[in-house]
Backbone as ProteinMPNN parsed JSONL, in Angstrom:
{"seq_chain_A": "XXXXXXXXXXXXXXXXXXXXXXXXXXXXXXXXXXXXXXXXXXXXXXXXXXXXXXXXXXXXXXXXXXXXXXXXXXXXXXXXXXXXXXXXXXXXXXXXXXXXXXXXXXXXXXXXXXXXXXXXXXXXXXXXXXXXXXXXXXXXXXXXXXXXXXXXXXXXXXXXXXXXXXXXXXXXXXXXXXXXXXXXXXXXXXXX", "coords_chain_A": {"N_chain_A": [[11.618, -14.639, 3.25], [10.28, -12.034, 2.63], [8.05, -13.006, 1.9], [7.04, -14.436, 4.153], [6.614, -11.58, 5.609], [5.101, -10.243, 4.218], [2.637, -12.364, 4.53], [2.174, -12.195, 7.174], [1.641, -9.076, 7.706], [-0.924, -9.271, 5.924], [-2.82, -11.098, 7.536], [-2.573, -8.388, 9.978], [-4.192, -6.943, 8.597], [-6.722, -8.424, 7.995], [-7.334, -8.994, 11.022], [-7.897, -5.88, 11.146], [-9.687, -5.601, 9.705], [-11.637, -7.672, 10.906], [-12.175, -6.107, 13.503], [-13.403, -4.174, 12.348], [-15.762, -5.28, 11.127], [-16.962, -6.281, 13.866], [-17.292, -3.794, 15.144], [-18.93, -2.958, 13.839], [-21.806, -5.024, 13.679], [-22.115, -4.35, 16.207], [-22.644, -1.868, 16.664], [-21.181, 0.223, 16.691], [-19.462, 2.345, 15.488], [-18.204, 4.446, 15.864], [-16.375, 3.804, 17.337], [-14.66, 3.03, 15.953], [-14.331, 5.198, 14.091], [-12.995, 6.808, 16.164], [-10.174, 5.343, 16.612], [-9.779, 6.12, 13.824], [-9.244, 8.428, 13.853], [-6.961, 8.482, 15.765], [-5.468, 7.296, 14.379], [-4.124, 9.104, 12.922], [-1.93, 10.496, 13.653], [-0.212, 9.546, 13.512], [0.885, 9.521, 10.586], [1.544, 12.193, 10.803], [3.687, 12.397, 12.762], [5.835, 10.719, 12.17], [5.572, 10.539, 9.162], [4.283, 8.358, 7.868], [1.801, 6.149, 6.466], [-0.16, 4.458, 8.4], [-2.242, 3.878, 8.494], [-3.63, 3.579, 6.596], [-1.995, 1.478, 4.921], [-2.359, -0.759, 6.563], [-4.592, -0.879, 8.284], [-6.436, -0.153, 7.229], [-10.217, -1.241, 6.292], [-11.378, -0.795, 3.913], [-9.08, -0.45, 2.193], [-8.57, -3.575, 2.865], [-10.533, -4.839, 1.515], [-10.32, -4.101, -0.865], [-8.128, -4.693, -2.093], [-8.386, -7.242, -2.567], [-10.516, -7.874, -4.259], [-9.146, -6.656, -6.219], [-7.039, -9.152, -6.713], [-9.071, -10.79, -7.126], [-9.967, -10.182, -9.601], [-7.783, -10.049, -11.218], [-7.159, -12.424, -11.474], [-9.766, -13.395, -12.77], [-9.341, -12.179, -15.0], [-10.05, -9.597, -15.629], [-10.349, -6.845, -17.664], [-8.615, -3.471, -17.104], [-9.427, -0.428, -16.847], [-8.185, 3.224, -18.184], [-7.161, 5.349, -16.321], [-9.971, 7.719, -15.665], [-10.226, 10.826, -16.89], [-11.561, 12.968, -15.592], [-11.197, 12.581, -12.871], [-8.587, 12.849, -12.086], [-6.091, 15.709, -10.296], [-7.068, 15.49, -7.487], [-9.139, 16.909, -6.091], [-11.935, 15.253, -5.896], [-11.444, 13.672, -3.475], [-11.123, 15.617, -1.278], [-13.691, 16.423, -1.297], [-14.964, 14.265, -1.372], [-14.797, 14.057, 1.741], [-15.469, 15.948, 2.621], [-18.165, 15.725, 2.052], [-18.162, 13.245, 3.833], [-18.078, 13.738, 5.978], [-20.526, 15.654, 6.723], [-22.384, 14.153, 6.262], [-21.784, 12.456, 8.797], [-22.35, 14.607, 10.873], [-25.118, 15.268, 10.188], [-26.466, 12.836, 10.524], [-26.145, 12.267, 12.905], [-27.168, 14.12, 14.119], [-29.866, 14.107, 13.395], [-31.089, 12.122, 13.075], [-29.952, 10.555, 15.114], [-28.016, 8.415, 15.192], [-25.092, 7.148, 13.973], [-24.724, 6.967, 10.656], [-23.919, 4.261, 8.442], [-21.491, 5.09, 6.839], [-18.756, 4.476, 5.997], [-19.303, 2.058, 4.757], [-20.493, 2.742, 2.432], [-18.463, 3.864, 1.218], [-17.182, 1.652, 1.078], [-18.624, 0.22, -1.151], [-18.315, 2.007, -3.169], [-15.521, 1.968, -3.63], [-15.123, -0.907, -4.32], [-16.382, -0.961, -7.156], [-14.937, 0.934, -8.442], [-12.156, -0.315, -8.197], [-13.068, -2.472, -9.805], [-13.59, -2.023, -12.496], [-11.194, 0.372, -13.087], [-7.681, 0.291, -11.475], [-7.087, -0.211, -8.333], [-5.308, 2.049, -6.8], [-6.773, 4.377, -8.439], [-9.187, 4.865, -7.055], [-7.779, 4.925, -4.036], [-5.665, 6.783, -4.785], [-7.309, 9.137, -5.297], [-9.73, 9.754, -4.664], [-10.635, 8.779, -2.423], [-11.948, 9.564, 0.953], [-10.777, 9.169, 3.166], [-8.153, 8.421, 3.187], [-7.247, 11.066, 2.44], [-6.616, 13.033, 4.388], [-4.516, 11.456, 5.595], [-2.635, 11.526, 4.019], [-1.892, 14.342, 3.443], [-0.969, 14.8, 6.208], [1.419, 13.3, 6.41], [2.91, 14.754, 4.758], [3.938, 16.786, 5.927], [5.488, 15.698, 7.82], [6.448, 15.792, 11.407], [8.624, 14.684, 12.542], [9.941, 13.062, 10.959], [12.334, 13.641, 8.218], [13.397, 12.312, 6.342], [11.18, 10.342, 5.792], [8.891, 12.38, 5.221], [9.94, 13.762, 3.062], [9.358, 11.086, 1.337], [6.483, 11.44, 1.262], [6.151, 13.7, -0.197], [6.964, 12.883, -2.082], [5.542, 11.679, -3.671], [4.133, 8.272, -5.715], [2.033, 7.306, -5.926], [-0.195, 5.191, -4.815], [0.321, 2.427, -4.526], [3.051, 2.074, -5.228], [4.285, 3.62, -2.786], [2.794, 3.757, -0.78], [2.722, 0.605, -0.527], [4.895, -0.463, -1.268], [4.745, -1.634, -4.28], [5.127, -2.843, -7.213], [6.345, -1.268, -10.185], [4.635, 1.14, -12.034], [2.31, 0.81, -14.914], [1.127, 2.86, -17.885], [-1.51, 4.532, -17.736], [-2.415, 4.127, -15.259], [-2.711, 5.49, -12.053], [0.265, 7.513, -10.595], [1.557, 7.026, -13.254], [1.693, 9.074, -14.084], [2.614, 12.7, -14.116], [0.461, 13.9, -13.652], [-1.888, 12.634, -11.988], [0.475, 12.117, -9.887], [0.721, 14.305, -8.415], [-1.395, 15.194, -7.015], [-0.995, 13.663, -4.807]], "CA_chain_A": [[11.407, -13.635, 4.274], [9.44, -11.149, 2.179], [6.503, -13.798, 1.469], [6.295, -13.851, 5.515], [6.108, -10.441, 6.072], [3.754, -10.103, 3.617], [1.434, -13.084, 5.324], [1.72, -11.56, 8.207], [1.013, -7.961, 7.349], [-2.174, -9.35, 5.904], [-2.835, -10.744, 8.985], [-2.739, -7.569, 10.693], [-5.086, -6.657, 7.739], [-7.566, -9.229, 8.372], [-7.65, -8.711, 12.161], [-8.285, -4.93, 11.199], [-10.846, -5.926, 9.224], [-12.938, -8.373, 11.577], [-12.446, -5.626, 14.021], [-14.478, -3.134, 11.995], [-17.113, -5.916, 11.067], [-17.4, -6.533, 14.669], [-18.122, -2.972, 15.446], [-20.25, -2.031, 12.193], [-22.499, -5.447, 14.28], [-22.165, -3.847, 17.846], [-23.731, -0.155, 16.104], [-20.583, 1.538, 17.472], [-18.611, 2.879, 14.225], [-17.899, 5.775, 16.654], [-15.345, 3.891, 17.931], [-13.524, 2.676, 14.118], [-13.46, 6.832, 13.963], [-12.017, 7.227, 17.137], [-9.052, 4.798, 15.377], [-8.92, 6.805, 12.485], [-8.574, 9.763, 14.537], [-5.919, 8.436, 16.735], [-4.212, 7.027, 13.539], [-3.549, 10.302, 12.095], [-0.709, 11.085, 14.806], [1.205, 8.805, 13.161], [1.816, 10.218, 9.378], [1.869, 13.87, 11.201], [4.772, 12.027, 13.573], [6.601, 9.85, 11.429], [5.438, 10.455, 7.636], [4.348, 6.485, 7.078], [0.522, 6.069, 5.884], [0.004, 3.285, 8.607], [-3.478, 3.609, 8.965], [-4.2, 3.369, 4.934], [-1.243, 0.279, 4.781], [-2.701, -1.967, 7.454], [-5.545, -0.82, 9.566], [-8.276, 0.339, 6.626], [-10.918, -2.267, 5.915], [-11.592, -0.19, 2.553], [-7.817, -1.479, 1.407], [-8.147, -4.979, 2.627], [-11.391, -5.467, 0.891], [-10.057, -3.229, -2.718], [-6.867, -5.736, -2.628], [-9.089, -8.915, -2.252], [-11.368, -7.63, -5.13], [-8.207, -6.618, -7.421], [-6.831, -10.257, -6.571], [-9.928, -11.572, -8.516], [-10.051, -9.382, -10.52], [-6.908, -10.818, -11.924], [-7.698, -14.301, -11.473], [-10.354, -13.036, -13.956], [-8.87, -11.042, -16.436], [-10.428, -8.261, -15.891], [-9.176, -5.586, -17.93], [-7.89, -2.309, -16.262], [-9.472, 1.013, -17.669], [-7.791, 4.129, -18.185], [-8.065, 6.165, -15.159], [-11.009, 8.825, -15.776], [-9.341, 12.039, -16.467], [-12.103, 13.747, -14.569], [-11.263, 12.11, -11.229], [-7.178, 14.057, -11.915], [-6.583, 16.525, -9.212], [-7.236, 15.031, -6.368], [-10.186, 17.458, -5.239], [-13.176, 14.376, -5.49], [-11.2, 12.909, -2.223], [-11.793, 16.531, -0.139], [-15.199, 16.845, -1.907], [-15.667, 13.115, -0.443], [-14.32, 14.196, 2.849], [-16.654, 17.106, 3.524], [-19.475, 14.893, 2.33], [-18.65, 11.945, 4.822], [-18.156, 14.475, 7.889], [-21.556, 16.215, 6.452], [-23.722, 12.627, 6.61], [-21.834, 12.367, 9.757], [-22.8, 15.144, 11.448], [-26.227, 15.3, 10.117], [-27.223, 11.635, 10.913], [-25.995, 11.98, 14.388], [-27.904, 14.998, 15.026], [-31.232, 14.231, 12.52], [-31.521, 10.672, 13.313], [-29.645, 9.995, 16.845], [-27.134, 7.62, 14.947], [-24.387, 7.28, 12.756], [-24.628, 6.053, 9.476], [-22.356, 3.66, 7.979], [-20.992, 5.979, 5.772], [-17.618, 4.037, 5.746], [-19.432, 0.884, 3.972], [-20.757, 3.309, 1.259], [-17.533, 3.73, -0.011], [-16.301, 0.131, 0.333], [-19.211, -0.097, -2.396], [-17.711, 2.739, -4.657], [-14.059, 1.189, -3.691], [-15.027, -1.958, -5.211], [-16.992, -0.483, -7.976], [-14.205, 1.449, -9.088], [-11.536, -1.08, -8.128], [-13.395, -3.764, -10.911], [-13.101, -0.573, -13.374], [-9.79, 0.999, -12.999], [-6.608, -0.038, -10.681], [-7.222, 0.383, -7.019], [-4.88, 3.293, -6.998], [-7.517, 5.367, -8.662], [-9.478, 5.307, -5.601], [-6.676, 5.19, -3.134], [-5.387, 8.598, -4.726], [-8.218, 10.559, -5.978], [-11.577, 9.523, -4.227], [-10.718, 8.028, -0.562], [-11.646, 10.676, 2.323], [-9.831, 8.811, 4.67], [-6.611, 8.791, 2.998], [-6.878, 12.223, 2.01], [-6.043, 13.261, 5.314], [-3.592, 10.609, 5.886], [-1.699, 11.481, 2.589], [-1.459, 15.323, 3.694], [-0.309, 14.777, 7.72], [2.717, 12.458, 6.194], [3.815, 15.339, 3.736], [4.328, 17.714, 7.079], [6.1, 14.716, 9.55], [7.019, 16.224, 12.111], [10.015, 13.879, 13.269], [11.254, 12.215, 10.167], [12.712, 14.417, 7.171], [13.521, 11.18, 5.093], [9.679, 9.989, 5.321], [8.043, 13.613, 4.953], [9.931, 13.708, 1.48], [8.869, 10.081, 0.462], [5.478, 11.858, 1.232], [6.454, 14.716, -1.037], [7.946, 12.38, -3.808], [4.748, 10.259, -4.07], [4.17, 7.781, -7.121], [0.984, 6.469, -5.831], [-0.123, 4.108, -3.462], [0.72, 0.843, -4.776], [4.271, 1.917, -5.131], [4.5, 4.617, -2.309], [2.633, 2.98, 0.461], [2.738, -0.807, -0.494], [6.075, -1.051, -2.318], [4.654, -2.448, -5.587], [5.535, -2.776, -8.665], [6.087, 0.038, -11.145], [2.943, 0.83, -13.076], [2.33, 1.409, -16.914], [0.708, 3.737, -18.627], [-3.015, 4.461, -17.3], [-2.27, 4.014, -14.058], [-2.538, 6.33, -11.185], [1.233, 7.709, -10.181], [2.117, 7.286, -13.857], [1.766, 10.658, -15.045], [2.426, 13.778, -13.011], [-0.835, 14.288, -13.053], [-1.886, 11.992, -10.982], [1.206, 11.836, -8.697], [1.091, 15.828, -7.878], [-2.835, 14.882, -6.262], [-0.857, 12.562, -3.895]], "C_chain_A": [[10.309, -12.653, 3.861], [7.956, -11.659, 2.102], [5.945, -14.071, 2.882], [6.016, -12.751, 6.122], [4.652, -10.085, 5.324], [2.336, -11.07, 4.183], [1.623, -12.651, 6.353], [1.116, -9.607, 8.38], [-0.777, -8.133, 6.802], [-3.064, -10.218, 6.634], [-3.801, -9.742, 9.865], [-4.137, -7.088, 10.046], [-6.406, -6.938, 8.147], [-8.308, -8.983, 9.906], [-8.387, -7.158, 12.135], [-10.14, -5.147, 10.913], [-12.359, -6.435, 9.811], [-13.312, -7.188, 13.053], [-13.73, -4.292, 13.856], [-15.403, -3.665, 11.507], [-17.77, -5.879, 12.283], [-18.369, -5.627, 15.513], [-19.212, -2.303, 14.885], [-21.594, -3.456, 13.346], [-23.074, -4.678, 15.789], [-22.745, -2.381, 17.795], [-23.102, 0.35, 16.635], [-19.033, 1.73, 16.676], [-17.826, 3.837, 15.046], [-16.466, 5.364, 16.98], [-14.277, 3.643, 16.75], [-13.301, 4.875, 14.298], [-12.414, 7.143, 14.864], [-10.201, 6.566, 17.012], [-8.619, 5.148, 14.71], [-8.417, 7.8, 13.196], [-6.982, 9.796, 15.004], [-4.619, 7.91, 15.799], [-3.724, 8.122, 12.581], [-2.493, 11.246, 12.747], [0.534, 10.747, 14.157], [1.699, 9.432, 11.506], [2.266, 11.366, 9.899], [3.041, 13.841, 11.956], [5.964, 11.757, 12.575], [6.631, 10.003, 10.002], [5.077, 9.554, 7.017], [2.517, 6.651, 7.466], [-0.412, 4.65, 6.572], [-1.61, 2.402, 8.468], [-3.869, 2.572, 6.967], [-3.055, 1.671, 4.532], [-1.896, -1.125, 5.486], [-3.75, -1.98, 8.067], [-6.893, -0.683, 8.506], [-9.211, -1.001, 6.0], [-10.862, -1.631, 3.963], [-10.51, -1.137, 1.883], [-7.541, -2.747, 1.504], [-9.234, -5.44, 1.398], [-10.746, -5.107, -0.924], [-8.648, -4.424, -3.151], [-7.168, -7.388, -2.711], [-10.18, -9.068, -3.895], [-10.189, -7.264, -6.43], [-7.24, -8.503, -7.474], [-7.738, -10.759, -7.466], [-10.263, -11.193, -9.469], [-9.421, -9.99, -11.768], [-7.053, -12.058, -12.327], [-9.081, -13.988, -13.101], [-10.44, -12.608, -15.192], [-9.524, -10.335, -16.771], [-9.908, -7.21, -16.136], [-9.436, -4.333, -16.791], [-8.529, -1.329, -16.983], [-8.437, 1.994, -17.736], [-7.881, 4.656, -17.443], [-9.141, 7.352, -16.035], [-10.329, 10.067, -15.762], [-10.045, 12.969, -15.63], [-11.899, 13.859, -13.033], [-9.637, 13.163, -11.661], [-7.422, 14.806, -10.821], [-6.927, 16.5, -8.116], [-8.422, 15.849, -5.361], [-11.365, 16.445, -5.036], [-12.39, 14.284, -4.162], [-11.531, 14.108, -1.309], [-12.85, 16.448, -0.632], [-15.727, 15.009, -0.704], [-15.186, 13.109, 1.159], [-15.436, 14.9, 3.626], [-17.508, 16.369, 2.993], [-19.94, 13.77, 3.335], [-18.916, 12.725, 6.283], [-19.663, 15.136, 7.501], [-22.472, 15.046, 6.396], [-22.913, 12.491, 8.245], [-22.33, 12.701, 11.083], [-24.319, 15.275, 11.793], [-27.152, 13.871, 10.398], [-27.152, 11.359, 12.483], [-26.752, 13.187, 15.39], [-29.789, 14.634, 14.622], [-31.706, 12.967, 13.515], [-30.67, 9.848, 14.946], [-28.324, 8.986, 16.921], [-26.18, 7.243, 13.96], [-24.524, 5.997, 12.052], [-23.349, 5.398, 9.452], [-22.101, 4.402, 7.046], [-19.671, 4.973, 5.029], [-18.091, 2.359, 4.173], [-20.238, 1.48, 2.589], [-19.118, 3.295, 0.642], [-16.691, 2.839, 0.23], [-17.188, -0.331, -1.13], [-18.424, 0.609, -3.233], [-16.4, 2.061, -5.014], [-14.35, -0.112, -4.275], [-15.993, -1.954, -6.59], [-15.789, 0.038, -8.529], [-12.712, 0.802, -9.15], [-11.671, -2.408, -9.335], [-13.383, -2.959, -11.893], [-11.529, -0.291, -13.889], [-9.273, 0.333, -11.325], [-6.931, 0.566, -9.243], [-6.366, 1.703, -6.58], [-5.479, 4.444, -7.095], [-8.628, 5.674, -7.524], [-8.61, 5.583, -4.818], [-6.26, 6.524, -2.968], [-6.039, 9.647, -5.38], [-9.498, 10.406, -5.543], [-11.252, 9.183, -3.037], [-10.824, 9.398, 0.115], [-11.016, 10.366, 3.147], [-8.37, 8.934, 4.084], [-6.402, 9.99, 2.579], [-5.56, 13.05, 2.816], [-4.467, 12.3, 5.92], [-2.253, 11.148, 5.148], [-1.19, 13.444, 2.966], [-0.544, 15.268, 5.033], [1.03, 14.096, 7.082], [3.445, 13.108, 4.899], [4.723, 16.479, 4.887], [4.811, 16.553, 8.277], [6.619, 15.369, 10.244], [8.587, 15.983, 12.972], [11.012, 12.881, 12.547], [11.298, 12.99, 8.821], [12.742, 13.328, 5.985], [11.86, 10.533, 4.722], [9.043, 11.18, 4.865], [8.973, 13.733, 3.316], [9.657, 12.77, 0.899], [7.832, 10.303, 0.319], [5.383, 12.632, 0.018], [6.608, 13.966, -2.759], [6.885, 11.264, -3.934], [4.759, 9.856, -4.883], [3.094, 6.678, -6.585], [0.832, 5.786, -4.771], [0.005, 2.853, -3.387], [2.87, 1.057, -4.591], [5.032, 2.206, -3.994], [4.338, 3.915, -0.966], [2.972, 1.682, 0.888], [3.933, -0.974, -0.458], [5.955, -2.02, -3.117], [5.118, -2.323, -6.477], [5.893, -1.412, -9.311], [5.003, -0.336, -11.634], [3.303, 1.1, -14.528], [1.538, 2.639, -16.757], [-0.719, 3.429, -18.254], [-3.402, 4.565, -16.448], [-2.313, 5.094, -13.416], [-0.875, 6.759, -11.056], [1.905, 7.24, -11.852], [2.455, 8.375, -14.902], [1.965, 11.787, -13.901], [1.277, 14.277, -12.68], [-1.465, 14.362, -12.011], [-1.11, 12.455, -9.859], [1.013, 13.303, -7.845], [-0.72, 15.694, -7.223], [-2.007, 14.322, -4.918], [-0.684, 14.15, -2.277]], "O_chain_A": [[9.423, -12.422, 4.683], [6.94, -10.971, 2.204], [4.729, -14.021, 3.069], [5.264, -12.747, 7.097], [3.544, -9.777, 5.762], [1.205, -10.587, 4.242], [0.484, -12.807, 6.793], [0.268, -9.188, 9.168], [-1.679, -7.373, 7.155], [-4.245, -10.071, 6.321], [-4.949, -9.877, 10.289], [-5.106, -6.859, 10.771], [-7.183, -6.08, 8.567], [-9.521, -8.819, 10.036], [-9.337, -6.992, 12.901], [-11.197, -4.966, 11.517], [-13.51, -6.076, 9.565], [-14.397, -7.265, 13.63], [-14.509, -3.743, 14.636], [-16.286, -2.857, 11.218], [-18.958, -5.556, 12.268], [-19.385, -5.892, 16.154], [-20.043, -1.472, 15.252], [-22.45, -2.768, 13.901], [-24.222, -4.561, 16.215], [-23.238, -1.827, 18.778], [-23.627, 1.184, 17.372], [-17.909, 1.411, 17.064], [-16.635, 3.932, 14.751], [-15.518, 6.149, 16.964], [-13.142, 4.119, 16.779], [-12.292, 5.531, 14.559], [-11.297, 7.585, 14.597], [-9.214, 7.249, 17.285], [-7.426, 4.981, 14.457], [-7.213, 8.056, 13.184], [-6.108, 10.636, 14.79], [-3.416, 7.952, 16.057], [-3.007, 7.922, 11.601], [-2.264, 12.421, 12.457], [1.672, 11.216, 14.137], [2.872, 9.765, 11.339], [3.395, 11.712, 9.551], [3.653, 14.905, 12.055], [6.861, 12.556, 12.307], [7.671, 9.633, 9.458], [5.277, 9.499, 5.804], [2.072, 7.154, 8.498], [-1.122, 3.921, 5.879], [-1.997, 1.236, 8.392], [-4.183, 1.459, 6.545], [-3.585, 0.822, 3.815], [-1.894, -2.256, 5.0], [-4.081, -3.072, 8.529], [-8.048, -0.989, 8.802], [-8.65, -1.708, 5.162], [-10.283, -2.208, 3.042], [-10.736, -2.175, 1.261], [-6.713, -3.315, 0.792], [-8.911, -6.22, 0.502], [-10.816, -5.859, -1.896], [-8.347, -4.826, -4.275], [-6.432, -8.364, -2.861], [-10.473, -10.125, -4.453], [-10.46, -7.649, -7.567], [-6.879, -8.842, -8.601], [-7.34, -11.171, -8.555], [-10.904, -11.863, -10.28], [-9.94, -10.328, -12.831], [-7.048, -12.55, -13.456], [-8.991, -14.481, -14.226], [-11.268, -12.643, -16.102], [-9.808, -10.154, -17.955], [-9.194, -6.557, -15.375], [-10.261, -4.32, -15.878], [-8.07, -1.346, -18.125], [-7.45, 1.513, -17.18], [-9.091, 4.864, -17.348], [-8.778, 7.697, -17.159], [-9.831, 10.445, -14.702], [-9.392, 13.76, -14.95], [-12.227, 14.738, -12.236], [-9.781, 14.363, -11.432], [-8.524, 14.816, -10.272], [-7.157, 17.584, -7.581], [-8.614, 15.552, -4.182], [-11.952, 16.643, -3.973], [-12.876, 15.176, -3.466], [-12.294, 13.77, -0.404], [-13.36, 16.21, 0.463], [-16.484, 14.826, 0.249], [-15.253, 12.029, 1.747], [-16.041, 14.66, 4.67], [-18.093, 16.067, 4.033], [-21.059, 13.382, 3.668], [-19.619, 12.457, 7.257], [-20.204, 15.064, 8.604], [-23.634, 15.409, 6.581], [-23.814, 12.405, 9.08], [-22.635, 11.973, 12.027], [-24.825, 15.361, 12.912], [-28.381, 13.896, 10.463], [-27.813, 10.556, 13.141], [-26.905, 13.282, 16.607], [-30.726, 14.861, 15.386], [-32.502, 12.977, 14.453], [-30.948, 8.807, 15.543], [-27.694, 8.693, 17.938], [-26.715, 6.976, 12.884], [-24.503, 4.801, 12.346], [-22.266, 5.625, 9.99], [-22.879, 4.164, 6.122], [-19.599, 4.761, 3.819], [-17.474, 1.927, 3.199], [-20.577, 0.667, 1.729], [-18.798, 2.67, -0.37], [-15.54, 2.929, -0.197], [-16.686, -1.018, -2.02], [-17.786, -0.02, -4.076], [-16.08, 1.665, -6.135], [-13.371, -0.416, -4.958], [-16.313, -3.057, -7.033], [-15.506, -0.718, -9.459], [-11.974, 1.246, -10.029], [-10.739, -3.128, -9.694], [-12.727, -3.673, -12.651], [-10.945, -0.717, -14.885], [-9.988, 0.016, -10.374], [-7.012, 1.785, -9.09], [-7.025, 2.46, -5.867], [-5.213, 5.419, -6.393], [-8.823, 6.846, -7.201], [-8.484, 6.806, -4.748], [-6.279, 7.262, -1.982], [-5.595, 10.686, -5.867], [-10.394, 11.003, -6.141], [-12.218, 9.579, -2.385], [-9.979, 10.273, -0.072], [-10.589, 11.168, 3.977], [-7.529, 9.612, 4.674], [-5.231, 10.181, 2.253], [-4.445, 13.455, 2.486], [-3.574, 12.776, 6.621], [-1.115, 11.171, 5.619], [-0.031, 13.733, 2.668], [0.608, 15.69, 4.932], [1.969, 14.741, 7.547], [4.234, 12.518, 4.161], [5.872, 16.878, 4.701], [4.475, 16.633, 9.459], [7.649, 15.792, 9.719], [9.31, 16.705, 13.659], [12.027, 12.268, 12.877], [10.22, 13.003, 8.228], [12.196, 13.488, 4.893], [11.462, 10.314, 3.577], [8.479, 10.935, 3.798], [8.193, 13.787, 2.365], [9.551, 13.011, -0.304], [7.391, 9.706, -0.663], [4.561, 12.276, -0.826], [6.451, 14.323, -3.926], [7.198, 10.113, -4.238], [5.373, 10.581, -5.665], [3.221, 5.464, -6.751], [1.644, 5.761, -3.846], [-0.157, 2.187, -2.365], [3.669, 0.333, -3.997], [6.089, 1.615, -3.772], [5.241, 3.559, -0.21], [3.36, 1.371, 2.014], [4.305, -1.716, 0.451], [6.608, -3.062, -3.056], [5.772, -1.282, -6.537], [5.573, -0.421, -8.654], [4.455, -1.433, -11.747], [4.338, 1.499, -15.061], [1.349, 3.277, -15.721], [-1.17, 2.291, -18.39], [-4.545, 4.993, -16.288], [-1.922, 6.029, -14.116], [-0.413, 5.904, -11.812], [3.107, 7.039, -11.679], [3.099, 8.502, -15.943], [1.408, 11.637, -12.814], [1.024, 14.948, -11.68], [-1.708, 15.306, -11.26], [-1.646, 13.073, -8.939], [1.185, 13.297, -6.626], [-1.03, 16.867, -7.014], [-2.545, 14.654, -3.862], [-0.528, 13.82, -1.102]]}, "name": "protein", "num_of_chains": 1, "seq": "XXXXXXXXXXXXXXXXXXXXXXXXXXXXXXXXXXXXXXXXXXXXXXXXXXXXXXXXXXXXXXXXXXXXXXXXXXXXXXXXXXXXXXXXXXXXXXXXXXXXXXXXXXXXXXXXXXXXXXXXXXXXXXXXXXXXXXXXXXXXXXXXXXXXXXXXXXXXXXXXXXXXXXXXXXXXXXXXXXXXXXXXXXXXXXXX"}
């Protein structure tokens, strides 16, 4: 049962995915925002991270790239203690809405901003544990990860928000981690 939810969840993944190739071809990203936008109702409703679980191209591609990763044996770094703290992810927030703004007023059209940081996400994904992006560099889940600490309609999700331990464990339901890992130090987890 679990090994079909899981093929079908990635799936949904996939479909997300070709949907935001289709529009990154069609030069109308505008509307992937208007998506994110409309998916940020739902942690602020419910407390569940749906957008960052199923809908973000960023996480299908970072879980396709840690997949070979493995297959490779590519070691795992240490996370970076500089990234701690979780301020790079607002710092990369107000920088994506700041190329946003300014490419749509300078130049008439929005950048792909979003496929800049599928580069860093798989740059830092062949590095350190997708986690370390997920919870200390993503602008899109920043916001995601705050609206689903304030749910408005479910008390039991708005504290699984509260009681994060990352986003492999938190959002996905993975594994426990070791030592190095994102969500295994309070460090980390108190960013979430």
């Amino acid at each position: 049962m679990e090994v079909m939810m899981k093929a079908k969840m990635m799936a949904v993944r996939l479909l997300f995915a070709a949907l935001f190739a289709a529009l990154i071809v069609m030069n109308r990203l505008t509307a992937w925002l208007a998506l994110y936008a409309l998916s940020l109702l739902i942690p602020l409703l419910i407390g569940k991270r749906v957008y960052c679980m199923a809908v973000c191209p960023i996480n299908t591609l970072m879980m396709g790239v840690q997949s070979i990763k493995k297959k490779l044996r590519i070691a795992t770094r240490p996370m970076p203690r500089a990234l701690a703290g979780g301020r790079w992810a607002w710092a990369g927030l107000a920088v994506t809405a700041a190329l946003f703004i300014v490419s749509r007023r300078v130049l008439g059209r929005t950048l792909p901003v979003m496929l800049l940081w599928m580069v860093v996400a798989v740059f830092f994904t062949l590095r350190w544990h997708q986690d370390v992006f997920h919870d200390l560099l993503c602008p899109y889940g920043v916001l995601q990860r705050l609206l689903s600490r304030v749910s408005l309609l479910n008390e039991d999700n708005r504290k699984a928000a509260r009681d994060y331990q990352g986003f492999t464990i938190s959002v996905l339901g993975g594994r426990k981690k070791g030592a190095g890992e994102p969500g295994a130090s309070k460090e980390t987890s108190a960013t979430a």
